[in-house]
PDB file of C-alpha atoms in Angstrom:
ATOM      1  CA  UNK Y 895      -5.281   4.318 -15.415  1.00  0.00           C
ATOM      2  CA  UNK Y 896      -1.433   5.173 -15.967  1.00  0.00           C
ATOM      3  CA  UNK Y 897      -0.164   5.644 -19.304  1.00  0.00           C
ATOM      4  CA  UNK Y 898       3.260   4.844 -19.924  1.00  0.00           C
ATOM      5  CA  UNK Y 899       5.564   6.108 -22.583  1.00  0.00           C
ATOM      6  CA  UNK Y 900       9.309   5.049 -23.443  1.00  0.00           C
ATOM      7  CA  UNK Y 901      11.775   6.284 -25.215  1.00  0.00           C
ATOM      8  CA  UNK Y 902      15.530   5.845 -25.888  1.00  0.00           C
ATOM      9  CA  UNK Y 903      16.944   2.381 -27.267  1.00  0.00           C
ATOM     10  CA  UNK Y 904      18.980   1.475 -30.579  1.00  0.00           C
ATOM     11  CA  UNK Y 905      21.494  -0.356 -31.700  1.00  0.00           C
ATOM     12  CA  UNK Y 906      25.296   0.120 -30.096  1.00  0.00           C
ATOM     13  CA  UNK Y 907      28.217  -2.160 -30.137  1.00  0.00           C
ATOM     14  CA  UNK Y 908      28.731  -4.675 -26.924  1.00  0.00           C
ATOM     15  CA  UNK Y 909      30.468  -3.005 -24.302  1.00  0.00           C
ATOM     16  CA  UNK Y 910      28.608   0.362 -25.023  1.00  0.00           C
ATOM     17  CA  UNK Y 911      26.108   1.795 -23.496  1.00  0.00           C
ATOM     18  CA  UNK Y 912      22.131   3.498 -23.653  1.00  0.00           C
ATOM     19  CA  UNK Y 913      19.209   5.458 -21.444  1.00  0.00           C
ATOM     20  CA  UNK Y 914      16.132   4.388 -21.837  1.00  0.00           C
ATOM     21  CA  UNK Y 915      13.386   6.451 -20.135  1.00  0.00           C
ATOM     22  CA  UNK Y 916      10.042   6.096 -19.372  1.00  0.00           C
ATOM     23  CA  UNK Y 917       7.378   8.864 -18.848  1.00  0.00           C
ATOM     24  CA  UNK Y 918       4.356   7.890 -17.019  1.00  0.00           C
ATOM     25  CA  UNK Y 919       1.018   9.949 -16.509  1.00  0.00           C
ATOM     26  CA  UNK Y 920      -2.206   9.382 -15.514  1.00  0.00           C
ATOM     27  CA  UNK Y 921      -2.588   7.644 -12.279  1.00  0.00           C
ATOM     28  CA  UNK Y 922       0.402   7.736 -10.751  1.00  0.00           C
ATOM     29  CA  UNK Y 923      -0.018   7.517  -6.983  1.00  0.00           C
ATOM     30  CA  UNK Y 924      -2.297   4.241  -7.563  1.00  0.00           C
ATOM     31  CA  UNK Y 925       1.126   2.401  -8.421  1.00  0.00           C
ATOM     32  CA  UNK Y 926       4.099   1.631  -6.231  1.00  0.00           C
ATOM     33  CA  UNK Y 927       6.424  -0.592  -8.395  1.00  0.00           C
ATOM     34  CA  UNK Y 928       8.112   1.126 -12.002  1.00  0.00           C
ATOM     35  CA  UNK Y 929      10.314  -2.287 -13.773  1.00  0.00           C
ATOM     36  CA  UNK Y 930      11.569  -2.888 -16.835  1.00  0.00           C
ATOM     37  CA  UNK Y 931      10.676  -5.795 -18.419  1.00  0.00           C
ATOM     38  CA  UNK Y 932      13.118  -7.651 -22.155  1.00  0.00           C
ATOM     39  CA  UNK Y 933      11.906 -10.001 -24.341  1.00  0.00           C
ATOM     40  CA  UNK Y 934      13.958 -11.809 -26.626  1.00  0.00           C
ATOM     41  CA  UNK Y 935      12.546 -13.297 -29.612  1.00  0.00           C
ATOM     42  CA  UNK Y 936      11.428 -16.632 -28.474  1.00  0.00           C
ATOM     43  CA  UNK Y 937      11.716 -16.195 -24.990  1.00  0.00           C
ATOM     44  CA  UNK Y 938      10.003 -15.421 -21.743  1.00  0.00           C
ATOM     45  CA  UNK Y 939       9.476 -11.569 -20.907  1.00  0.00           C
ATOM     46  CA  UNK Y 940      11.418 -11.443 -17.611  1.00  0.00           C
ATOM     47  CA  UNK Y 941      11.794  -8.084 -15.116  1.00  0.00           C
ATOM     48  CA  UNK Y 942      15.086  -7.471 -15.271  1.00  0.00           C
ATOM     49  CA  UNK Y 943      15.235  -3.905 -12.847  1.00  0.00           C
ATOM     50  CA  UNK Y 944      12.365  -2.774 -10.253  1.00  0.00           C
ATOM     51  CA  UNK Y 945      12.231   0.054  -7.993  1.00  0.00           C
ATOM     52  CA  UNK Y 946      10.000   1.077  -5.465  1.00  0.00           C
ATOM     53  CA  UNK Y 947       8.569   4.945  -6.164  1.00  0.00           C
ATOM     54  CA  UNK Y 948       8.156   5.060  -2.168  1.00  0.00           C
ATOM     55  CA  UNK Y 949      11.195   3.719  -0.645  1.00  0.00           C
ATOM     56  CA  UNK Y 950      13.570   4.142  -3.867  1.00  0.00           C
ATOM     57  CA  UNK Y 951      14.520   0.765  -3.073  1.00  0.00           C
ATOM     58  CA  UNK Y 952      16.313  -0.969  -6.021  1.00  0.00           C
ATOM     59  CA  UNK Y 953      16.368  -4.500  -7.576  1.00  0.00           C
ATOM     60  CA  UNK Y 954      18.425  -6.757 -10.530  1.00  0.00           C
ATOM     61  CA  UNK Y 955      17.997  -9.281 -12.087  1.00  0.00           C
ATOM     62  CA  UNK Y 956      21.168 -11.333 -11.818  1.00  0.00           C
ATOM     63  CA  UNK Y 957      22.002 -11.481 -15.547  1.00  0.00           C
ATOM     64  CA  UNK Y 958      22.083  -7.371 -15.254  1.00  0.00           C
ATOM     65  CA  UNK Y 959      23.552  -6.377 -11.320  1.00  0.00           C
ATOM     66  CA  UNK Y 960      26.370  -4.012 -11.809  1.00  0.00           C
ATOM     67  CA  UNK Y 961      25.693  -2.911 -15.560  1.00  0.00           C
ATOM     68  CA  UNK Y 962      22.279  -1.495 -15.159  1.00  0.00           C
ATOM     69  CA  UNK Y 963      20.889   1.143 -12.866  1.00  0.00           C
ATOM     70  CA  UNK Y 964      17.248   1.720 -12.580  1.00  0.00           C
ATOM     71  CA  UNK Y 965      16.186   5.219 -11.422  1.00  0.00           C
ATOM     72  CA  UNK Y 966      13.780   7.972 -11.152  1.00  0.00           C
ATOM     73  CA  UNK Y 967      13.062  11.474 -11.600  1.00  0.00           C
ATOM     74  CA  UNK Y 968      12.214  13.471  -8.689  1.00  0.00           C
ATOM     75  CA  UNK Y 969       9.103  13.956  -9.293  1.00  0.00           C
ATOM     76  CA  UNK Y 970       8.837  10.233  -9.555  1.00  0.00           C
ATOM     77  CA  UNK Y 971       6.970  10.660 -12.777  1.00  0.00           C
ATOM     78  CA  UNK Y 972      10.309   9.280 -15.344  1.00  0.00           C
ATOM     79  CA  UNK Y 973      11.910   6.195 -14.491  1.00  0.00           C
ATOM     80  CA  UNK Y 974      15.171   5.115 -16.239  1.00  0.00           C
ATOM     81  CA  UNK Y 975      16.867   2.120 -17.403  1.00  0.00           C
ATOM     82  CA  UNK Y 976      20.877   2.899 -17.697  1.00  0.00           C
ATOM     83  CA  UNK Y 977      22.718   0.370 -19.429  1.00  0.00           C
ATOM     84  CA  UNK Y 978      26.698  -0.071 -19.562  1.00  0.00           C
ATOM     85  CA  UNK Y 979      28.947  -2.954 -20.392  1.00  0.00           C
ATOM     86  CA  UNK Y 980      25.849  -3.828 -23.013  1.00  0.00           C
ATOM     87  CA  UNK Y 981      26.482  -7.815 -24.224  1.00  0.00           C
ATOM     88  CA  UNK Y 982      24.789  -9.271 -27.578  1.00  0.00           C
ATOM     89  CA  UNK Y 983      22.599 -11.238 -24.798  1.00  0.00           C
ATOM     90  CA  UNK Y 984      21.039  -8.012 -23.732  1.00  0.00           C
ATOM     91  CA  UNK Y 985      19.594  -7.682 -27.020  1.00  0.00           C
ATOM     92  CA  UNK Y 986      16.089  -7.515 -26.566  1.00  0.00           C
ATOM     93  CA  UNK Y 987      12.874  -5.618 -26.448  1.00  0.00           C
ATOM     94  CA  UNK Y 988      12.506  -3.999 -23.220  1.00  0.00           C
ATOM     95  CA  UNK Y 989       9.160  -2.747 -21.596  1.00  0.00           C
ATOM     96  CA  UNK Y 990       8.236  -0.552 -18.892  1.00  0.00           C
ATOM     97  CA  UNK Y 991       5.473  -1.376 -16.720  1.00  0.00           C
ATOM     98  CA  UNK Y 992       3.984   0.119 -13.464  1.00  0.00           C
ATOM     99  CA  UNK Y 993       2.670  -1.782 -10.878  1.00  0.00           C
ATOM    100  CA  UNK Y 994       0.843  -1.565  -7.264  1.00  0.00           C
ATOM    101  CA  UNK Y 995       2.567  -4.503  -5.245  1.00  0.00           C
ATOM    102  CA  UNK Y 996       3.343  -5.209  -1.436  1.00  0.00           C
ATOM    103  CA  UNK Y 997       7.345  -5.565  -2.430  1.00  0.00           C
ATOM    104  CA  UNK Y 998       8.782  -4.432  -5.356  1.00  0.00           C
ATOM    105  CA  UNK Y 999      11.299  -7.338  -5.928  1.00  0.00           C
ATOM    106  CA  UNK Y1000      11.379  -9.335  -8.508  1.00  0.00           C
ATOM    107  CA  UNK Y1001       9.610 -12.207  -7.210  1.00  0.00           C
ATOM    108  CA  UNK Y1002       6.569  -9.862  -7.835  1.00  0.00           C
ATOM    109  CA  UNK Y1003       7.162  -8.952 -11.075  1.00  0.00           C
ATOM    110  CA  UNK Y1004       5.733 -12.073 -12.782  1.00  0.00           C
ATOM    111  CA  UNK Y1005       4.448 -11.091 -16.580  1.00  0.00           C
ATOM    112  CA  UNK Y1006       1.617 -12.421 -15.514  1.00  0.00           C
ATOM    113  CA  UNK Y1007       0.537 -10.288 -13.104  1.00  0.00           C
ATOM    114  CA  UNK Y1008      -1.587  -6.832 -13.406  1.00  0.00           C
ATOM    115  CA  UNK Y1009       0.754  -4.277 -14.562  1.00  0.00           C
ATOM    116  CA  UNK Y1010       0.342  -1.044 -17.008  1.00  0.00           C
ATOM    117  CA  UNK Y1011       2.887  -1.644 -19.909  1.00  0.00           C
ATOM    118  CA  UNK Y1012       4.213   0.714 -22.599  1.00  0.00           C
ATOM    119  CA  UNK Y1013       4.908  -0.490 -25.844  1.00  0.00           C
ATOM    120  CA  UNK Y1014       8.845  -1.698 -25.847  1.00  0.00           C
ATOM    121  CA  UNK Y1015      11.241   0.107 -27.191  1.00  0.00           C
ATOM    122  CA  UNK Y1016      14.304  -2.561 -29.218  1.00  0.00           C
ATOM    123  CA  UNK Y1017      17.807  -3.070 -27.948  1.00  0.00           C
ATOM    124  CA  UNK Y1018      20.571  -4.372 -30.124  1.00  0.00           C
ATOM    125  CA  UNK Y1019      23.733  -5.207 -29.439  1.00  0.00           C
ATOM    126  CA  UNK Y1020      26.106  -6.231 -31.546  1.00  0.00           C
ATOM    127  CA  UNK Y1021      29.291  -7.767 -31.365  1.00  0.00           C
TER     128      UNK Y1021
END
C-alpha cells in the first residue's frame, strides 16, 4: 500500500502562481509513475503532469506544457506540482496518485486505471 498526502493549493489571481506537494509513504518502490490528476466540477478527472520516479522522465498535458513543472524530491518520496501563468481554466481540484506502469505518459494515466490517490487539494483562480 502507498499512502499519499497533499498539501499546498488556494485561491490566487490568474497569472499567479502555487506549489502543491505531495508526500507519499508506505510502499514506495512498488510504484513507478507519481501524476497529478484536476477535476473540474462537471468534468472528467484528466492527468495533467506524470513523471517517472526511475528515469525522472517528465510529461504535460497540452493545456499545461510550459506553465507547470512536475518534480521530485531526492529521495523520491515528495513529488511537486509548480504552477505559473495560473488561468481561471486551471481552476480545479487536483489529485495526486501513484502508479506502477510500463510508461509513465499520459496515455497511461487513464482515471480508470489502478492508481493510489490522495484526497485533492482545490485550486482557484480567479480573474
Amino acid at each position: 500500500q502507498v499512502q499519499l498526502k497533499e498539501s499546498g493549493g488556494g485561491s490566487v489571481q490568474a497569472g499567479g502562481a502555487l506549489r502543491l506537494e505531495c508526500a507519499a509513504s508506505g510502499s514506495i518502490s512498488t510504484v513507478n509513475c507519481m501524476a497529478w490528476f484536476r477535476q473540474a466540477p462537471g468534468e472528467e478527472r484528466e492527468a495533467v503532469a506524470t513523471l517517472s520516479t526511475r528515469s525522472g522522465r517528465t510529461y504535460y498535458h497540452a493545456s499545461v506544457k510550459g506553465r507547470f513543472t512536475i518534480s521530485q524530491s531526492d529521495a523520491g518520496a515528495k513529488v511537486y506540482l509548480q504552477m505559473g501563468s495560473l488561468r481561471r481554466g486551471d481552476t480545479a481540484m487536483y489529485i495526486c496518485a501513484a502508479a506502477l506502469r510500463s510508461s509513465c505518459d499520459l496515455g497511461e494515466m487513464l482515471p480508470s486505471g489502478r492508481f493510489y490517490w490522495a484526497q485533492g487539494t482545490r485550486v482557484t483562480v480567479s480573474s
